[in-house]
Amino acid sequence: MFGTERSAELLHEIHSAVRALEAARIPNVEDVVPAYLALTVFYDSLRVSYREISAALLAACDRVSDFGKGPTPRTHRIPVRYDGPDLDFVATSTGLSVDEVVARHSGRSYTVDLLGFVPGFGYLGELDPALHLPRRAAPRPRVVAGSVAIAAAQTAVYPLDTPGGWHIIGLMQTVMFDPTRSPPALLAPGDTVKFERVQ
Amino acid sequence: MITITRVPPYLTVQNGGRRNSRSLGVPRGGAMDLFAIRAVNAIVGNSLEAAALEWALGGGAVRFERDCVVAIGGATARATLGGRIVPPCTASYARAGDELVVDQLTSGRFLYLACDGGIDVPILLGSRCTYLPGRFGGYEGRTLRSGDTVKLGERPFSRPAAGFHSGADLMPRYDSEIVHVTRGTQADLFDESDWRTLTESDYRISMASDRSGYKLEGPAIRNSLGMLPSEAGCPGAIQIPGDGLPIALMADAPTVGGYPKIAVISEADLPILAQRRPGESIRFQLITIEQSQRALKRRGSDMLTISQLASRS
């Protein structure tokens, strides 16, 4: 746990710690998962105790003096057809016209906060405050791959068919995840995403 | 090579799952019952992480195209090999052309079939396991079909004696009514009465349960917490969504999520829950992390015993 309030600084600190842990290649660490407030480490508890692994993890984080140096962020332009099933609902709920919803969604750049949920799913922020809506009361059992969706202060693209509770406003065709590609995920934390309206 | 002659309703290639990919959103995945898949691998002389078949929902048949040592375990099945009965967790020698016929799964949910040499499918993101939602891994990222042939790896140098059997005392007690849990990351956000509800009620596995999670039916647990900022989950974590009915995350669970996690199923007992069918029940009992780690160490030493007995048989 790094903090209790979401912030860009906290997220930066957490991603830097991930890089430090990856660079340290600590034995028996099986996975490192960054999120908004916490960094979770999975380890082989049959081979190493909680006390030992904690000491090794903390030491690795301490050894890195500059947390800031990550890979150079990239900018991705993703063409979107804005005709999602929830577009009218979003317009009605926000009191905006459909065109205004589209203009506000495609009118700004988003930062990739983190990848998670399903392969290649990027949590993107920060959405125009006028578009903030809570998630759907009942998640859809199936959201089709390529759906562009919004919820609260975030927007995202569904890389594969999955259940989902966000409001779907559009569809895109960019391949977000390919396990045979290197790197497999199109997006990386810190990257910038711009959505471009297409008919 | 193995040919699927009559495919069961569900059949995939699995192994111990993926590492170091969760930060891309790729779940650990792998076998639902990690103990059973490793046990059948050990019995046929494979590495514990070799790929095997995960079989569920009904009977079917496969044909071995070369001589091999095979073992089944996990769910209980009525099965024959070349007409002879196949006991569970036992090394059986199949001759090229022999057919393994599973009549039906009599109890439990996931049956594992290991062959010496393991299933040889391409390694993707460090593993041979199948991730069905992403349509990748295993055999073309999908469930197997009748007529498919899967390759087998090179046979290990040492082979266990035919009839080598791993005793039931070395396997998890699958009929146990109790599944042990430790406190989850948001345990403190739930009060005494929530904990009493969780640990003193019978929870039934819902029909809405699959490789990503088991929805549990029983008394609801209050969730006034709503959604929290997303954080990592893991197989075994018990999250409480808005309707108060717990969801136990399983092998293909999302890597991160926002529902509060009241408890985590002890890794040693996760196979017991994994093998429960919809409609069957379990009861949770709270233990400490130290007790949970001791239980896991016992499972680890039981697995080592199985491997050593197999290699000496």
XYZ file of C-alpha atoms in Angstrom:
512
model
C 0.000 0.000 0.000
C 1.494 3.356 -1.045
C -1.332 5.690 -0.057
C -5.063 6.125 0.387
C -5.910 8.771 -2.211
C -5.571 8.374 -5.951
C -3.122 10.797 -7.545
C -0.824 10.996 -10.545
C 2.207 11.284 -8.226
C 1.257 8.136 -6.328
C 0.731 6.205 -9.550
C 4.121 7.398 -10.812
C 5.752 6.218 -7.583
C 4.076 2.807 -7.875
C 5.137 2.288 -11.516
C 8.690 3.327 -10.596
C 8.720 0.745 -7.806
C 7.552 -1.885 -10.332
C 10.537 -1.052 -12.554
C 12.876 -1.212 -9.563
C 11.536 -4.647 -8.592
C 11.754 -5.930 -12.160
C 15.344 -4.722 -12.456
C 16.287 -6.382 -9.155
C 15.142 -9.838 -10.375
C 14.461 -11.057 -6.852
C 14.300 -14.871 -6.670
C 10.912 -16.481 -5.937
C 8.945 -13.420 -7.089
C 6.244 -14.728 -9.435
C 4.455 -11.539 -10.412
C 4.284 -7.810 -9.689
C 0.963 -6.012 -10.186
C 0.684 -2.226 -10.006
C -2.646 -0.542 -9.246
C -3.884 2.892 -8.108
C -3.008 2.731 -4.416
C -1.066 -0.467 -4.022
C 1.568 -2.648 -5.574
C 0.943 -6.372 -5.135
C 3.752 -8.918 -5.277
C 3.072 -12.625 -5.733
C 5.825 -14.919 -4.459
C 6.468 -18.587 -3.795
C 5.706 -18.902 -0.097
C 7.014 -22.480 -0.061
C 10.524 -21.265 -0.817
C 10.739 -17.942 0.981
C 9.096 -16.484 4.078
C 7.036 -13.313 4.170
C 9.701 -11.664 6.333
C 12.553 -12.510 3.927
C 10.720 -11.483 0.778
C 9.514 -8.203 2.343
C 13.074 -7.278 3.267
C 14.310 -8.050 -0.259
C 11.468 -6.058 -1.869
C 11.955 -3.003 0.333
C 15.723 -3.063 -0.207
C 15.223 -3.209 -3.996
C 12.904 -0.190 -3.906
C 15.423 1.721 -1.767
C 18.339 1.028 -4.107
C 16.790 3.048 -6.925
C 17.584 6.699 -6.468
C 15.653 8.047 -9.428
C 12.238 6.482 -9.722
C 11.424 8.594 -12.736
C 13.241 6.866 -15.587
C 10.854 4.637 -17.459
C 10.568 3.743 -21.141
C 9.798 6.706 -23.406
C 6.012 7.157 -23.475
C 4.330 6.693 -26.863
C 1.273 8.351 -28.367
C -1.465 6.185 -29.899
C -4.190 7.448 -32.222
C -7.199 5.154 -32.150
C -9.973 5.663 -34.756
C -13.440 5.220 -33.194
C -16.882 4.908 -34.744
C -19.077 6.620 -32.163
C -22.268 4.557 -32.344
C -22.155 2.505 -29.111
C -25.373 1.200 -27.521
C -25.085 3.575 -24.532
C -24.293 6.756 -26.478
C -27.880 8.059 -26.284
C -28.089 7.141 -22.589
C -24.862 9.037 -21.885
C -26.178 12.069 -23.807
C -29.495 12.031 -21.926
C -27.863 11.487 -18.522
C -25.306 14.248 -18.976
C -27.728 16.680 -20.645
C -25.417 16.965 -23.640
C -26.126 16.325 -27.307
C -24.646 13.177 -28.874
C -22.261 15.356 -30.906
C -21.190 17.168 -27.769
C -20.497 13.835 -25.989
C -18.371 12.710 -28.930
C -16.578 16.065 -29.121
C -15.730 15.975 -25.428
C -14.578 12.347 -25.522
C -12.409 12.720 -28.627
C -11.304 16.255 -27.771
C -8.619 15.430 -25.257
C -5.606 13.200 -24.712
C -5.686 10.453 -22.130
C -2.892 8.956 -20.056
C -2.616 5.190 -19.583
C -2.798 4.813 -15.796
C -2.347 1.060 -15.739
C -3.061 -2.186 -17.548
C -5.252 -4.755 -15.893
C -8.570 -6.584 -15.705
C -8.102 -8.518 -18.968
C -5.065 -8.682 -21.313
C -4.316 -5.284 -22.837
C -7.125 -3.408 -21.043
C -5.826 0.082 -20.217
C -7.377 2.329 -17.597
C -7.264 5.779 -19.231
C -7.721 9.122 -17.490
C -8.889 11.685 -17.078
C -12.323 11.990 -18.677
C -14.039 15.367 -19.195
C -15.920 16.016 -15.903
C -19.147 16.602 -17.858
C -19.053 12.925 -18.927
C -18.606 11.391 -15.467
C -21.294 8.759 -14.804
C -21.360 5.847 -12.342
C -21.032 2.338 -13.786
C -24.152 0.552 -14.997
C -26.207 -0.883 -12.109
C -26.088 -4.326 -13.744
C -22.966 -5.209 -15.744
C -23.526 -6.635 -19.232
C -22.716 -10.340 -19.417
C -20.900 -9.701 -22.694
C -19.257 -6.576 -24.051
C -17.871 -7.126 -27.551
C -14.165 -6.703 -28.252
C -13.347 -3.228 -29.545
C -15.983 -1.435 -27.471
C -14.933 2.042 -26.321
C -16.469 2.770 -22.946
C -16.574 5.290 -20.104
C -17.229 5.084 -16.345
C -16.643 7.666 -13.623
C -13.452 9.603 -14.510
C -12.110 6.936 -16.867
C -12.368 5.618 -20.391
C -11.136 2.349 -21.862
C -11.202 -0.027 -24.784
C -12.320 -3.643 -24.296
C -9.611 -5.761 -26.017
C -11.717 -8.951 -25.944
C -15.267 -10.149 -25.292
C -15.848 -9.937 -21.557
C -18.536 -9.034 -19.040
C -18.429 -5.299 -18.345
C -20.200 -2.526 -16.470
C -19.025 0.564 -18.333
C -21.088 2.682 -20.773
C -20.296 1.768 -24.371
C -20.131 4.811 -26.622
C -18.216 3.516 -29.638
C -16.368 0.782 -31.456
C -12.770 0.531 -32.713
C -10.702 -2.068 -34.588
C -7.166 -1.527 -33.327
C -5.527 -4.741 -32.012
C -4.920 -3.942 -28.341
C -3.289 -7.245 -27.389
C -1.476 -9.953 -29.337
C 0.416 -12.531 -27.269
C 2.753 -13.278 -30.218
C 3.798 -9.616 -30.522
C 6.575 -7.966 -28.498
C 5.440 -6.236 -26.408
C 2.054 -8.022 -26.482
C 0.035 -5.040 -25.213
C -0.303 -1.973 -27.468
C -0.533 0.370 -24.485
C 1.934 0.828 -21.636
C 1.512 2.868 -18.462
C 2.426 6.501 -19.113
C 1.508 6.363 -22.822
C -0.904 8.882 -24.339
C -4.089 7.881 -26.194
C -6.123 10.067 -28.569
C -9.454 8.875 -29.957
C -10.317 10.100 -33.460
C -13.860 10.121 -34.755
C -14.489 8.154 -37.956
C -17.802 7.439 -39.693
C 0.260 -37.897 -30.207
C -3.261 -38.116 -28.745
C -6.388 -38.041 -30.904
C -9.629 -36.762 -29.411
C -12.058 -39.435 -30.591
C -15.153 -38.276 -28.684
C -14.738 -34.862 -27.093
C -16.282 -34.166 -23.661
C -18.303 -30.911 -23.342
C -15.159 -29.165 -22.055
C -11.537 -30.133 -22.748
C -8.504 -27.808 -22.712
C -4.721 -27.927 -22.364
C -3.603 -26.497 -18.997
C -0.574 -26.369 -16.699
C 0.547 -24.415 -13.644
C -0.323 -21.059 -15.236
C 1.538 -17.872 -16.196
C 3.995 -15.725 -14.292
C 5.124 -12.153 -14.825
C 2.254 -11.227 -17.163
C -0.322 -9.882 -14.740
C 0.897 -6.307 -15.191
C -0.327 -6.644 -18.811
C -3.740 -7.769 -17.570
C -3.044 -11.450 -18.274
C -4.419 -13.643 -15.464
C -2.410 -16.439 -13.870
C -4.737 -18.948 -15.537
C -3.715 -22.596 -15.653
C -5.386 -25.557 -14.023
C -8.352 -24.937 -11.738
C -7.029 -27.651 -9.396
C -3.269 -27.070 -9.302
C -2.682 -29.917 -6.858
C -4.404 -32.513 -9.038
C -2.644 -31.508 -12.277
C 0.754 -31.598 -10.545
C -0.042 -34.938 -8.878
C -0.946 -36.683 -12.162
C 2.188 -35.188 -13.750
C 4.320 -36.523 -10.887
C 2.706 -39.964 -11.175
C 3.628 -40.334 -14.873
C 7.156 -39.005 -14.232
C 6.681 -35.519 -15.729
C 7.851 -32.193 -14.385
C 5.086 -30.750 -12.166
C 4.645 -27.843 -14.594
C 4.075 -30.039 -17.682
C 0.878 -29.476 -19.658
C -2.010 -31.932 -19.269
C -5.650 -32.077 -20.302
C -8.358 -30.449 -18.146
C -11.634 -32.294 -18.657
C -15.123 -31.376 -17.406
C -18.892 -31.664 -17.735
C -19.163 -35.233 -19.012
C -17.723 -38.298 -20.640
C -15.630 -38.684 -23.769
C -12.730 -40.606 -25.250
C -9.168 -40.087 -26.468
C -6.794 -42.439 -28.332
C -3.070 -42.681 -27.703
C -1.054 -42.881 -30.916
C 2.142 -43.993 -29.158
C 2.901 -46.091 -26.075
C 2.650 -43.921 -22.991
C 2.191 -43.823 -19.250
C -1.049 -42.073 -18.317
C -2.768 -41.036 -15.083
C -6.064 -39.375 -14.241
C -6.953 -37.490 -11.068
C -8.876 -34.607 -9.544
C -12.549 -35.317 -10.209
C -13.621 -38.941 -9.748
C -14.339 -40.667 -13.057
C -15.508 -44.044 -14.276
C -12.888 -44.704 -16.916
C -11.364 -47.553 -18.886
C -8.129 -47.885 -20.878
C -8.189 -50.533 -23.588
C -11.199 -51.976 -21.757
C -9.514 -52.198 -18.336
C -10.676 -50.037 -15.435
C -8.399 -47.041 -14.694
C -8.111 -46.305 -10.972
C -7.488 -42.660 -9.937
C -3.938 -41.330 -9.460
C -2.395 -44.519 -10.802
C 0.254 -44.987 -13.484
C -1.338 -46.982 -16.330
C 0.498 -48.127 -19.449
C -1.289 -47.404 -22.690
C -0.230 -49.171 -25.913
C -0.319 -47.254 -29.188
C -3.927 -47.423 -30.382
C -5.459 -47.858 -26.915
C -8.453 -45.698 -26.143
C -9.137 -44.047 -22.776
C -12.905 -43.862 -22.331
C -14.374 -41.725 -19.556
C -17.900 -42.875 -18.976
C -18.815 -40.066 -16.626
C -17.468 -37.867 -13.859
C -19.073 -39.260 -10.719
C -17.943 -36.488 -8.357
C -15.882 -33.335 -8.591
C -15.689 -30.927 -11.481
C -12.292 -31.059 -13.232
C -10.520 -34.248 -14.246
C -6.842 -34.109 -15.228
C -5.258 -36.488 -17.708
C -1.456 -36.527 -17.854
C 0.681 -38.494 -20.330
C 4.414 -38.949 -19.938
C 6.213 -36.319 -21.957
C 3.368 -33.832 -21.378
C 1.202 -32.099 -23.979
C 3.394 -30.263 -26.461
C 1.749 -27.016 -27.547
C 3.567 -23.721 -28.212
C 4.631 -21.702 -25.165
C 2.930 -18.295 -25.142
C 3.804 -15.690 -22.507
C 5.789 -18.311 -20.657
C 3.113 -21.005 -20.439
C 1.257 -23.715 -22.362
C -2.057 -23.002 -20.597
C -5.232 -22.091 -22.500
C -6.849 -18.693 -21.844
C -10.253 -19.063 -23.492
C -11.523 -15.448 -23.129
C -8.425 -14.189 -24.976
C -8.468 -17.115 -27.434
C -4.780 -17.784 -26.913
C -2.536 -20.420 -25.377
C -2.992 -24.179 -25.261
C -4.349 -25.702 -28.454
C -5.091 -22.756 -30.789
C -6.572 -20.861 -27.829
C -9.709 -22.973 -27.788
C -11.402 -26.041 -26.306
C -10.476 -29.275 -28.093
C -12.852 -30.890 -30.598
C -13.388 -34.432 -31.795
C -10.764 -35.243 -34.419
C -8.119 -32.877 -33.012
C -4.695 -34.374 -32.459
C -2.363 -33.003 -29.805
C 1.374 -33.656 -29.783
C 3.185 -35.175 -26.837
C 6.638 -34.148 -25.651
C 9.656 -36.404 -25.383
C 9.204 -39.186 -22.835
C 11.076 -38.681 -19.541
C 14.098 -40.878 -18.899
C 12.688 -42.691 -15.885
C 9.228 -44.215 -15.896
C 7.155 -45.175 -12.876
C 6.154 -48.818 -12.501
C 2.783 -49.747 -13.988
C 0.196 -49.634 -11.215
C 2.150 -47.089 -9.136
C -0.514 -45.434 -7.049
C -0.559 -42.262 -4.982
C -2.565 -42.846 -1.807
C -5.667 -40.789 -1.032
C -3.927 -39.565 2.127
C -1.525 -37.563 -0.047
C -4.379 -35.800 -1.911
C -6.585 -32.926 -0.643
C -9.718 -34.065 1.221
C -12.074 -33.167 -1.603
C -15.148 -34.198 0.445
C -14.275 -31.718 3.230
C -17.168 -29.403 4.083
C -14.724 -26.816 5.382
C -12.651 -24.482 3.230
C -10.160 -22.403 5.218
C -9.756 -18.669 4.615
C -7.447 -15.918 5.816
C -8.332 -12.247 6.207
C -8.483 -10.349 2.900
C -7.005 -6.956 2.036
C -10.246 -5.160 3.004
C -11.087 -7.446 5.948
C -11.115 -4.502 8.353
C -13.897 -2.788 6.426
C -16.297 -5.569 7.426
C -17.631 -5.853 10.975
C -18.169 -8.750 13.400
C -21.603 -9.641 12.050
C -20.327 -9.754 8.442
C -17.627 -12.167 9.550
C -20.147 -14.311 11.459
C -22.287 -14.449 8.321
C -19.314 -15.505 6.187
C -18.013 -18.175 8.567
C -21.249 -19.547 10.032
C -23.329 -19.982 6.868
C -23.430 -22.643 4.201
C -22.621 -21.210 0.774
C -23.782 -22.991 -2.346
C -21.875 -22.815 -5.656
C -24.123 -20.967 -8.108
C -24.723 -21.905 -11.739
C -22.982 -18.602 -12.506
C -19.554 -20.071 -11.900
C -16.768 -20.697 -14.368
C -12.990 -20.619 -14.679
C -12.899 -16.931 -13.746
C -14.924 -17.151 -10.536
C -17.496 -19.013 -8.459
C -20.540 -17.012 -7.414
C -21.739 -18.215 -4.010
C -25.374 -18.340 -2.897
C -26.302 -17.930 0.742
C -26.812 -15.082 3.209
C -25.757 -11.737 1.697
C -22.913 -9.792 3.274
C -23.493 -6.093 3.589
C -21.418 -4.017 1.214
C -21.751 -0.354 2.008
C -18.263 0.156 0.606
C -19.211 0.066 -3.056
C -16.259 0.111 -5.442
C -12.718 0.897 -4.341
C -9.868 1.988 -6.604
C -8.915 -1.125 -8.594
C -6.187 -3.289 -7.106
C -4.766 -6.754 -7.703
C -6.881 -9.796 -6.998
C -5.822 -13.432 -7.152
C -7.290 -16.899 -7.427
C -8.891 -17.616 -4.052
C -9.760 -14.011 -3.145
C -13.385 -13.660 -1.965
C -14.874 -10.368 -3.106
C -18.188 -8.876 -2.044
C -20.030 -7.127 -4.899
C -23.045 -4.843 -4.530
C -25.592 -7.649 -4.102
C -23.655 -9.002 -1.093
C -23.236 -12.494 -2.525
C -19.554 -13.494 -2.399
C -17.570 -14.301 -5.536
C -14.511 -16.534 -5.137
C -12.006 -15.559 -7.825
C -10.598 -18.546 -9.723
C -7.794 -19.241 -12.233
C -8.888 -16.888 -15.048
C -10.054 -14.061 -12.746
C -9.352 -10.460 -13.830
C -5.939 -9.301 -12.607
C -7.366 -6.221 -10.897
C -10.795 -5.288 -9.625
C -12.601 -2.820 -7.419
C -14.825 -4.938 -5.179
C -13.701 -5.196 -1.543
C -12.050 -8.499 -0.663
C -13.169 -9.791 2.710
C -11.104 -12.986 2.716
C -8.733 -15.189 0.728
C -9.126 -18.948 0.458
C -6.099 -20.776 1.815
C -4.097 -21.927 -1.225
C -3.994 -25.444 0.234
C -7.806 -25.606 0.167
C -8.456 -23.901 -3.189
C -8.549 -27.300 -5.004
C -11.419 -28.353 -2.694
C -13.525 -25.366 -3.769
C -12.474 -25.718 -7.422
C -13.823 -29.275 -7.479
C -17.269 -28.279 -6.116
C -20.105 -28.377 -8.644
C -22.939 -25.861 -8.929
C -25.512 -26.731 -6.243
C -22.930 -28.163 -3.830
C -22.039 -26.331 -0.614
C -19.062 -25.345 1.470
C -18.497 -23.537 4.758
C -15.656 -21.104 5.453
C -13.438 -21.253 8.525
C -11.031 -18.443 9.430
C -7.380 -19.291 10.057
C -4.212 -17.184 10.362
C -1.733 -16.603 7.536
C 0.800 -18.732 9.455
C -1.668 -21.643 9.639
C -2.452 -21.204 5.947
C 1.243 -21.267 5.019
C 1.791 -24.373 7.175
C -1.100 -26.107 5.380
C 0.440 -25.170 2.022
C 3.835 -26.512 3.161
C 2.158 -29.839 4.034
C 0.668 -29.949 0.521
C 4.124 -29.184 -0.867
C 5.701 -32.031 1.064
C 2.862 -34.384 0.041
C 3.605 -33.490 -3.595
C 7.304 -34.154 -3.028
C 6.404 -37.548 -1.524
C 4.324 -38.428 -4.601
C 7.205 -37.432 -6.926
C 9.771 -39.417 -4.924
C 7.599 -42.525 -4.663
C 6.907 -42.362 -8.409
C 10.599 -42.079 -9.298
C 11.516 -45.008 -7.008
C 8.653 -47.262 -8.073
